[in-house]
Short mmCIF file of C-alpha atoms in Angstrom, two decimals:
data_model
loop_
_atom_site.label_atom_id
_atom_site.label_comp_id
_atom_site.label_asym_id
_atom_site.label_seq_id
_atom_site.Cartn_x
_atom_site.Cartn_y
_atom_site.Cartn_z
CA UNK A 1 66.30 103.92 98.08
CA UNK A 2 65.20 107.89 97.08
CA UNK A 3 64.01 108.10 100.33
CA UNK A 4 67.13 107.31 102.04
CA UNK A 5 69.04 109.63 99.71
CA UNK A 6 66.29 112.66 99.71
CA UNK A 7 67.67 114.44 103.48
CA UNK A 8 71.35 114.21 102.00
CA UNK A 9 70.45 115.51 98.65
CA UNK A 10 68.48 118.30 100.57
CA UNK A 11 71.51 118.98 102.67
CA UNK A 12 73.54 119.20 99.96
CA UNK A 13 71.49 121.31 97.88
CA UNK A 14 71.21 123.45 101.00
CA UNK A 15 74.93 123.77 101.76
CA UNK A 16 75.87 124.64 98.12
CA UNK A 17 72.89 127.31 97.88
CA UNK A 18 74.00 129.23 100.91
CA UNK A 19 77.77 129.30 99.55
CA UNK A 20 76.45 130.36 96.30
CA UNK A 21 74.19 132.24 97.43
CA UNK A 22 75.77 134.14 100.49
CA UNK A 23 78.99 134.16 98.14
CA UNK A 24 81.15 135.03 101.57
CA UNK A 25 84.38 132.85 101.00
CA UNK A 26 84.72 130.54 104.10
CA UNK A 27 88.45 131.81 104.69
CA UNK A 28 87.34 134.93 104.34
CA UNK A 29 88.08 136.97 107.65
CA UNK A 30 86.43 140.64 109.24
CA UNK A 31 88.21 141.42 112.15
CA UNK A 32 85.57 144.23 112.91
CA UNK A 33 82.55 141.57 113.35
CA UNK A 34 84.33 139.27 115.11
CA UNK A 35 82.82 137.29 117.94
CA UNK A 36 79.55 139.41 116.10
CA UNK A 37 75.63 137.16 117.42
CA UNK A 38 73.24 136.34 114.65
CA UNK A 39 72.06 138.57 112.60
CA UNK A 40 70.97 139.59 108.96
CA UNK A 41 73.97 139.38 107.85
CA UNK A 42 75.44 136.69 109.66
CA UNK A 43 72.41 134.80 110.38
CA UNK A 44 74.81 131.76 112.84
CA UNK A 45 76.89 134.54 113.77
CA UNK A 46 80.64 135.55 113.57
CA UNK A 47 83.93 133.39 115.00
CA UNK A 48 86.16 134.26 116.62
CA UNK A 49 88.71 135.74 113.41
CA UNK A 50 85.45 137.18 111.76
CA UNK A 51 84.84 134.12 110.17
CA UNK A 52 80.94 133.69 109.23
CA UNK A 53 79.83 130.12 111.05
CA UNK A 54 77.45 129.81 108.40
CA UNK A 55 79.62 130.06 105.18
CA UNK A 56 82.13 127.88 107.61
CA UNK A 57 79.28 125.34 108.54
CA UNK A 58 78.19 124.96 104.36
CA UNK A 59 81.52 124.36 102.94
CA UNK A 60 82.29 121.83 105.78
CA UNK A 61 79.12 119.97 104.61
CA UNK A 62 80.24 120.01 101.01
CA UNK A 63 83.93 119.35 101.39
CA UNK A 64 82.85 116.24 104.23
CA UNK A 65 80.13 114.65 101.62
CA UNK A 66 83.01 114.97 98.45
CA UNK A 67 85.32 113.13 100.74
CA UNK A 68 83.03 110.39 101.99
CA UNK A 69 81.71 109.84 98.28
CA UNK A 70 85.15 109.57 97.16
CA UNK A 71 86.13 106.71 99.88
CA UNK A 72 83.20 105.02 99.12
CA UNK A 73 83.32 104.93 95.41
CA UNK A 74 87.41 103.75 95.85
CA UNK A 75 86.32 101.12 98.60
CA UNK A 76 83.69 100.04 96.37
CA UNK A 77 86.56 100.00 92.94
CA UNK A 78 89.08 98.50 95.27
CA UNK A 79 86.42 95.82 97.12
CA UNK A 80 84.59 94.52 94.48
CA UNK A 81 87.30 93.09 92.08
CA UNK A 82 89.19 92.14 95.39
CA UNK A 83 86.03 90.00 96.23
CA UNK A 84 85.40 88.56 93.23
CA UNK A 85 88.94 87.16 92.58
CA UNK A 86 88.43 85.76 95.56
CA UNK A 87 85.94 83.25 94.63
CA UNK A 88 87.24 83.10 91.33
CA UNK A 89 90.14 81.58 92.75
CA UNK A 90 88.56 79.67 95.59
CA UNK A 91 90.82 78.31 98.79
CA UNK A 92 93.67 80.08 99.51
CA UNK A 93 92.96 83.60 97.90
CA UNK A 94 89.44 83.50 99.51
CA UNK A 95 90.18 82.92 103.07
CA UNK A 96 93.23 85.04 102.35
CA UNK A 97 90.85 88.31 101.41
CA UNK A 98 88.39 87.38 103.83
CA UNK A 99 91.48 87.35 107.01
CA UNK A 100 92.66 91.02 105.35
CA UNK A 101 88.77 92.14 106.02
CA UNK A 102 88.69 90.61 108.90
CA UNK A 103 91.64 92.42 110.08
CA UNK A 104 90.82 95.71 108.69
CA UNK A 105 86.99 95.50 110.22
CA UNK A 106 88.62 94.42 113.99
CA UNK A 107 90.39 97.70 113.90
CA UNK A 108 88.11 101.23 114.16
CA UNK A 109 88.85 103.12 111.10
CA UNK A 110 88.90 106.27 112.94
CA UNK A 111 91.50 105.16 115.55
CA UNK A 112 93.52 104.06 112.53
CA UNK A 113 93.33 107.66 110.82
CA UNK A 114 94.06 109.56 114.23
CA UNK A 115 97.03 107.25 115.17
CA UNK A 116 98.26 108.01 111.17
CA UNK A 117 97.28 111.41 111.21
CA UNK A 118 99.70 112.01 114.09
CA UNK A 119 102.56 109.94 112.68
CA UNK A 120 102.28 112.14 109.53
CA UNK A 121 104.15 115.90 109.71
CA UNK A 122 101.32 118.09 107.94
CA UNK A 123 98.09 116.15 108.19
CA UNK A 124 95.96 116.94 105.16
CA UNK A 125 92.26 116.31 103.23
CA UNK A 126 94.30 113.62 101.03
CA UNK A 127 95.79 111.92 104.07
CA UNK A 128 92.21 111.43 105.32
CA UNK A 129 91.30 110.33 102.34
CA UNK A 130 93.75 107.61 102.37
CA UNK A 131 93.28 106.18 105.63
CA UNK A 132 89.50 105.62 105.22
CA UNK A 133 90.22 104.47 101.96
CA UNK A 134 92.19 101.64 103.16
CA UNK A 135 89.81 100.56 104.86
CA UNK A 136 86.84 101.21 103.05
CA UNK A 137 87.11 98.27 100.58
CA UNK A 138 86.91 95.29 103.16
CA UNK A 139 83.16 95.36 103.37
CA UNK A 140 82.15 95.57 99.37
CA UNK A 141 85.21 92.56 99.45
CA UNK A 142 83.36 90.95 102.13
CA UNK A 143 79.83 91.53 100.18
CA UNK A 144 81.57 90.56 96.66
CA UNK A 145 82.76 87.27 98.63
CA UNK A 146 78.79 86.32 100.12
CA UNK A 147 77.31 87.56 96.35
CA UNK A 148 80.60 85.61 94.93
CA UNK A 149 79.53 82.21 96.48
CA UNK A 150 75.73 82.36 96.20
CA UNK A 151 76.22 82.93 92.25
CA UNK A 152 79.00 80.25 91.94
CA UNK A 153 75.93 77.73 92.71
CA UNK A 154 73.25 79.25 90.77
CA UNK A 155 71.93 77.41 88.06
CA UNK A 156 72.48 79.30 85.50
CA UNK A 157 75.98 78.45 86.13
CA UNK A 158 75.91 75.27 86.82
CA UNK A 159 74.16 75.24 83.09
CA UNK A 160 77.24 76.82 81.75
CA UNK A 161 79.53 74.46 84.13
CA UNK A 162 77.35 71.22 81.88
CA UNK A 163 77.75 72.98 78.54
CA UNK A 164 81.63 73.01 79.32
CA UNK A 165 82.51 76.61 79.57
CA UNK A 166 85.42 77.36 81.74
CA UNK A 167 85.58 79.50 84.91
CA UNK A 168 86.79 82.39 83.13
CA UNK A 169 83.90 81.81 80.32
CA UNK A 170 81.36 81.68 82.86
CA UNK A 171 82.21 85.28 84.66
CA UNK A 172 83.17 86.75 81.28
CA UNK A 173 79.21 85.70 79.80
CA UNK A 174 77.58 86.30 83.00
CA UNK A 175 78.93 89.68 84.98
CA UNK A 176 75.62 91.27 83.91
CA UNK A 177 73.53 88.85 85.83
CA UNK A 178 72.27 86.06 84.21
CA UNK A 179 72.78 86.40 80.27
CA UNK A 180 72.06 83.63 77.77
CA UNK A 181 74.62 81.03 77.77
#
């Protein structure tokens, strides 16, 4: 798992040295170097305000990593519980969770956010945020659901199903994976 993580943490790390760093504000604008090539001081160059690429390019990184980890960690808050009432309640709330993922994984998230994006009047970070959000928590539901069903027939639980526990009982003893009955 590091190993998947080490290039982002390096990117990271990488982004948030140069903008500490360099300590050039990414809105900050120099008429007099703009359109400026590479150079010490500018080492991707100069846009077309004065804008250093570089300082633009780092904060980009940072600000697009914050926003994925937030979607991510509200898909996963939103998904999970969604999923696992789910097969708590077996039947109708099941399928009914699974047909909203289903729904929500036909349609591309990013054609959702550009067709919402337009609809809105000032388009901002937090409007992103909410459109991948909404559709960020259908796969941890999805994944809750499989985990859901595959635990529902262990046999730990079917232990606790013998000894007379209720449904409730059961996910209440066991949500950290196995505990003594």
């Amino acid at each position: 798992m590091m190993r998947r993580a080490l290039p982002l943490l390096v990117l990271v790390a990488l982004a948030v040295a140069v903008l500490l760093a360099r300590g050039l504000d990414p809105a900050h604008l120099d008429p007099a170097v703009a359109w400026a090539g590479p150079s010490r001081a500018h080492p991707l160059g100069c846009a077309e305000a004065g804008a250093d690429v570089l300082s633009v390019v780092a904060a980009s990184l940072v600000r697009g990593i914050a926003l994925a980890a937030c979607v991510a960690l509200t898909g996963f808050g939103i998904g999970v519980p969604l999923g696992a009432l789910g097969v708590y309640r077996h039947g109708i709330a099941e399928r009914a969770v699974l047909r909203v993922c289903d729904l929500l994984q036909a349609f591309p998230s990013f054609l959702l956010a550009l067709v919402i994006l337009a609809a809105v009047r000032s388009p901002s970070r937090v409007h992103l945020y909410f459109v991948f959000a909404l559709t960020a928590w259908a796969p941890f539901a999805r994944l809750a659901i499989v985990e859901g069903r595959v635990l529902r027939e262990a046999a730990f639980v079917e232990a606790a199903r013998a000894l007379g526990r209720s449904a409730g009982q059961i996910v209440r003893l066991h949500q950290r994976g196995g505990e003594q009955v």
